[in-house]
Tab-separated table of C-alpha atoms in Angstrom:
chain	number	residue	atom	x	y	z
A	143	MET	CA	18.384	-1.354	10.382
A	144	THR	CA	14.921	-2.552	11.400
A	145	ALA	CA	11.695	-2.833	9.422
A	146	LEU	CA	8.157	-4.141	9.659
A	147	VAL	CA	5.884	-5.454	6.933
A	148	THR	CA	2.130	-5.940	7.269
A	149	GLY	CA	0.396	-8.515	5.103
A	150	SER	CA	3.735	-10.302	5.201
A	151	ALA	CA	2.347	-13.768	4.482
A	152	GLY	CA	0.908	-12.822	1.068
A	153	GLY	CA	2.734	-12.895	-2.236
A	154	ILE	CA	3.689	-9.221	-2.302
A	155	GLY	CA	4.328	-9.108	1.434
A	156	SER	CA	6.670	-12.099	1.256
A	157	ALA	CA	8.538	-10.475	-1.637
A	158	ILE	CA	8.948	-7.228	0.320
A	159	VAL	CA	10.266	-9.172	3.308
A	160	ALA	CA	12.761	-11.009	1.082
A	161	LYS	CA	13.894	-7.732	-0.512
A	162	LEU	CA	14.456	-6.073	2.840
A	163	HIS	CA	16.358	-9.068	4.192
A	164	ALA	CA	18.570	-8.939	1.101
A	165	GLU	CA	19.237	-5.259	1.800
A	166	GLY	CA	20.322	-6.008	5.350
A	167	PHE	CA	17.181	-5.201	7.334
A	168	GLU	CA	15.961	-7.105	10.357
A	169	VAL	CA	12.257	-7.526	9.533
A	170	LYS	CA	9.257	-7.963	11.811
A	171	GLU	CA	6.490	-9.780	9.930
A	172	LEU	CA	2.873	-8.922	10.761
A	173	ASP	CA	-0.075	-10.744	9.222
A	174	LEU	CA	-3.611	-11.823	10.059
A	175	VAL	CA	-2.584	-15.478	9.787
A	176	SER	CA	-0.183	-14.947	12.680
A	177	GLY	CA	-2.718	-12.995	14.732
A	178	PHE	CA	-2.124	-9.348	13.765
A	179	ASP	CA	-5.197	-7.520	12.466
A	180	VAL	CA	-4.223	-4.154	10.994
A	181	ALA	CA	-7.830	-2.964	11.386
A	182	ASP	CA	-7.619	-3.326	15.190
A	183	PRO	CA	-6.290	-0.102	16.731
A	184	ALA	CA	-5.375	-1.938	19.942
A	185	ALA	CA	-3.038	-4.250	18.030
A	186	TRP	CA	-0.984	-1.280	16.875
A	187	GLU	CA	-0.338	-0.144	20.431
A	188	HIS	CA	2.118	-3.038	20.838
A	189	ILE	CA	4.222	-1.974	17.854
A	190	GLY	CA	7.501	-0.267	18.599
A	191	SER	CA	9.985	1.812	16.667
A	192	VAL	CA	11.478	0.721	13.332
A	193	ASP	CA	13.507	2.482	10.666
A	194	LEU	CA	11.234	1.414	7.809
A	195	ALA	CA	7.570	0.415	7.932
A	196	CYS	CA	5.892	-1.188	4.911
A	197	LEU	CA	2.118	-1.044	5.349
A	198	ASN	CA	1.181	-3.612	2.754
A	199	ALA	CA	-1.922	-5.472	3.978
A	200	GLY	CA	-4.926	-5.182	1.665
A	201	VAL	CA	-8.058	-7.013	0.540
A	202	LEU	CA	-10.549	-6.960	-2.319
A	203	THR	CA	-14.299	-7.127	-1.761
A	204	GLY	CA	-14.807	-9.563	-4.630
A	205	GLU	CA	-17.966	-7.654	-5.556
A	206	SER	CA	-18.372	-5.607	-8.713
A	207	GLU	CA	-22.056	-4.688	-8.255
A	208	ILE	CA	-22.708	-1.982	-5.684
A	209	ALA	CA	-26.345	-3.091	-5.329
A	210	THR	CA	-25.310	-6.505	-4.011
A	211	LEU	CA	-22.363	-5.367	-1.872
A	212	THR	CA	-22.804	-6.617	1.696
A	213	ASP	CA	-22.127	-4.600	4.816
A	214	ALA	CA	-19.491	-7.141	5.839
A	215	GLN	CA	-17.653	-6.878	2.509
A	216	TYR	CA	-17.652	-3.097	2.704
A	217	ARG	CA	-16.576	-2.858	6.342
A	218	ARG	CA	-13.754	-5.375	5.964
A	219	ALA	CA	-12.318	-3.627	2.896
A	220	VAL	CA	-12.411	-0.219	4.553
A	221	GLY	CA	-11.105	-1.711	7.820
A	222	VAL	CA	-8.043	-3.330	6.264
A	223	ASN	CA	-7.284	-0.961	3.406
A	224	VAL	CA	-8.001	2.380	5.082
A	225	ASP	CA	-8.207	1.939	8.862
A	226	GLY	CA	-5.152	-0.308	8.778
A	227	ILE	CA	-3.141	2.461	7.158
A	228	VAL	CA	-4.443	5.277	9.357
A	229	PHE	CA	-4.003	3.347	12.614
A	230	GLY	CA	-0.554	2.217	11.504
A	231	VAL	CA	0.652	5.677	10.534
A	232	ARG	CA	-0.789	7.162	13.723
A	233	ARG	CA	1.156	4.709	15.877
A	234	LEU	CA	4.334	4.913	13.833
A	235	ASP	CA	4.306	8.706	13.948
A	236	ARG	CA	4.424	8.388	17.722
A	237	VAL	CA	7.315	5.938	17.910
A	238	MET	CA	9.484	6.146	14.777
A	239	PRO	CA	12.750	8.102	14.912
A	240	LYS	CA	13.746	11.053	12.791
A	241	GLY	CA	15.013	9.837	9.424
A	242	SER	CA	12.637	6.878	9.229
A	243	THR	CA	10.279	6.041	6.369
A	244	ILE	CA	6.779	4.627	5.890
A	245	ILE	CA	5.932	2.950	2.573
A	246	VAL	CA	2.258	2.236	1.885
A	247	THR	CA	1.168	-0.298	-0.722
A	248	ALA	CA	-1.680	1.478	-2.502
A	249	SER	CA	-2.591	0.395	-6.038
A	250	LEU	CA	-2.957	1.624	-9.573
A	251	ALA	CA	-6.638	1.494	-8.524
A	252	GLY	CA	-5.825	4.517	-6.370
A	253	LEU	CA	-5.068	6.550	-9.500
A	254	VAL	CA	-7.517	5.161	-12.079
A	255	ALA	CA	-11.013	3.656	-12.085
A	256	ILE	CA	-11.547	-0.016	-11.235
A	257	PRO	CA	-15.130	-0.937	-12.227
A	258	ASP	CA	-14.590	-4.583	-11.220
A	259	ASP	CA	-14.363	-3.600	-7.529
A	260	PRO	CA	-15.499	-0.009	-6.868
A	261	ILE	CA	-15.000	-0.272	-3.105
A	262	TYR	CA	-11.415	-1.409	-3.566
A	263	GLY	CA	-10.984	1.656	-5.791
A	264	LEU	CA	-12.528	3.844	-3.105
A	265	THR	CA	-10.113	2.558	-0.459
A	266	LYS	CA	-7.016	2.900	-2.602
A	267	HIS	CA	-7.934	6.421	-3.716
A	268	ALA	CA	-8.320	7.191	-0.003
A	269	VAL	CA	-4.886	5.760	0.732
A	270	VAL	CA	-3.177	7.833	-1.976
A	271	GLY	CA	-4.971	10.964	-0.767
A	272	PHE	CA	-4.047	10.252	2.834
A	273	VAL	CA	-0.368	9.717	2.034
A	274	ARG	CA	-0.178	12.973	0.093
A	275	SER	CA	-2.079	14.893	2.783
A	276	VAL	CA	-0.307	13.585	5.883
A	277	ALA	CA	3.199	13.836	4.400
A	278	PRO	CA	3.874	17.494	5.368
A	279	GLN	CA	3.176	17.015	9.069
A	280	LEU	CA	5.228	13.811	9.218
A	281	MET	CA	8.094	15.584	7.467
A	282	LYS	CA	8.144	18.203	10.206
A	283	ARG	CA	9.094	15.355	12.558
A	284	GLY	CA	11.613	13.914	10.111
A	285	ILE	CA	9.489	10.996	8.846
A	286	ARG	CA	8.898	10.386	5.132
A	287	ILE	CA	5.843	8.581	3.756
A	288	GLN	CA	5.429	7.202	0.241
A	289	ALA	CA	2.768	5.282	-1.718
A	290	VAL	CA	3.470	2.468	-4.167
A	291	CYS	CA	0.817	1.923	-6.839
A	292	PRO	CA	1.212	-1.435	-8.599
A	293	GLY	CA	-1.027	-2.820	-11.312
A	294	TRP	CA	-2.418	-6.345	-11.120
A	295	ALA	CA	0.086	-8.850	-9.778
A	296	ASP	CA	0.299	-12.611	-10.010
A	297	THR	CA	-0.789	-13.299	-6.430
A	298	ALA	CA	-3.639	-15.018	-4.624
A	299	LEU	CA	-5.306	-11.616	-4.177
A	300	THR	CA	-6.056	-11.434	-7.906
A	301	PRO	CA	-9.149	-13.599	-8.580
A	302	PRO	CA	-8.286	-16.573	-10.855
A	303	GLU	CA	-11.048	-15.791	-13.371
A	304	PHE	CA	-9.934	-12.165	-13.592
A	305	LYS	CA	-6.321	-13.253	-13.958
A	306	GLN	CA	-7.222	-15.559	-16.835
A	307	ASP	CA	-9.248	-12.816	-18.511
A	308	LEU	CA	-6.288	-10.417	-18.302
A	309	LEU	CA	-3.898	-12.985	-19.746
A	310	ALA	CA	-6.333	-13.863	-22.548
A	311	LYS	CA	-6.437	-10.182	-23.520
A	312	GLY	CA	-2.653	-10.011	-23.685
A	313	PHE	CA	-2.075	-8.188	-20.418
A	314	ARG	CA	1.019	-9.012	-18.395
A	315	LEU	CA	0.880	-9.494	-14.652
A	316	LEU	CA	3.444	-8.128	-12.262
A	317	GLN	CA	5.524	-10.529	-10.236
A	318	PRO	CA	5.567	-9.871	-6.470
A	319	SER	CA	9.284	-9.105	-6.728
A	320	ASP	CA	8.441	-6.261	-9.146
A	321	VAL	CA	6.318	-4.637	-6.455
A	322	ALA	CA	9.075	-5.143	-3.884
A	323	ASP	CA	11.429	-3.317	-6.255
A	324	GLY	CA	8.869	-0.493	-6.407
A	325	VAL	CA	8.825	-0.324	-2.622
A	326	TRP	CA	12.602	-0.082	-2.623
A	327	ALA	CA	12.567	2.680	-5.253
A	328	ALA	CA	10.087	4.680	-3.179
A	329	TYR	CA	12.257	4.157	-0.106
A	330	LYS	CA	15.441	5.274	-1.863
A	331	SER	CA	13.747	8.386	-3.252
A	332	GLU	CA	14.442	11.544	-1.295
A	333	GLY	CA	10.853	12.717	-1.672
A	334	THR	CA	7.775	12.326	0.498
A	335	GLY	CA	4.054	12.167	-0.237
A	336	GLU	CA	4.854	10.614	-3.618
A	337	ALA	CA	3.065	7.883	-5.590
A	338	TRP	CA	5.248	5.355	-7.403
A	339	ILE	CA	3.718	3.386	-10.278
A	340	VAL	CA	4.773	-0.226	-10.821
A	341	GLN	CA	3.840	-1.771	-14.172
A	342	PRO	CA	5.172	-4.844	-16.024
A	343	GLY	CA	8.251	-4.178	-18.120
A	344	ARG	CA	8.879	-0.717	-16.640
A	345	GLU	CA	11.166	0.620	-13.979
A	346	PRO	CA	9.237	2.052	-10.993
A	347	LEU	CA	7.974	5.454	-12.099
A	348	LEU	CA	7.162	8.547	-10.054
A	349	TYR	CA	3.601	9.640	-10.827
A	350	GLU	CA	3.177	13.336	-11.551
A	351	PHE	CA	-0.002	14.866	-10.181
A	352	LYS	CA	-0.972	17.760	-12.428
A	353	GLY	CA	-2.995	19.628	-9.836
A	354	VAL	CA	-6.187	21.595	-10.391
A	355	PRO	CA	-6.837	25.141	-11.672
A	356	GLY	CA	-6.908	27.803	-9.016
A	357	PRO	CA	-9.625	30.429	-8.576
A	358	ARG	CA	-9.904	33.312	-11.027
């Protein structure tokens, strides 16, 4: 079995790679530090077929105030967190075989508000919406797609001052291996277009979207 993982050099990415190796996958690691930019559509054209693709790369803006958000901060966050998913899924839809699976690392910030980084929240809400919306057409071609929505994890992506504030308030941080277990749970599920919550001290949990009232 073959797999690929984007953002593979980060804490969560490394944990996903380790999990997949342990489960017998041959894993292709893709990361900006090794020259692969998920936001570059041309880069994706060199990616071939795999049985499992984990689209994990993501960035924060580091800016809580919308008035002082720079164009560069905004464009990079959207480029990595949204374009990187869309370009990846587009390519993988073209080359992956029937029976394959795409797992997208979204965030709990794709289901709830995140006032500390509104643009990060925007991108992760977009990712969850995209996964749910594109799932039916992928399923017609035999490809499943799932979203994993972890809370804050103990990685370099979480700003040190924010991490300390969370710990001081009694919050627990996820370990990267917890998120990797969430990815595996989403993969083993028979569903598609689902969002799997990963929180400290809990087993990965399927999130239930309640829907909206219909017209009268």
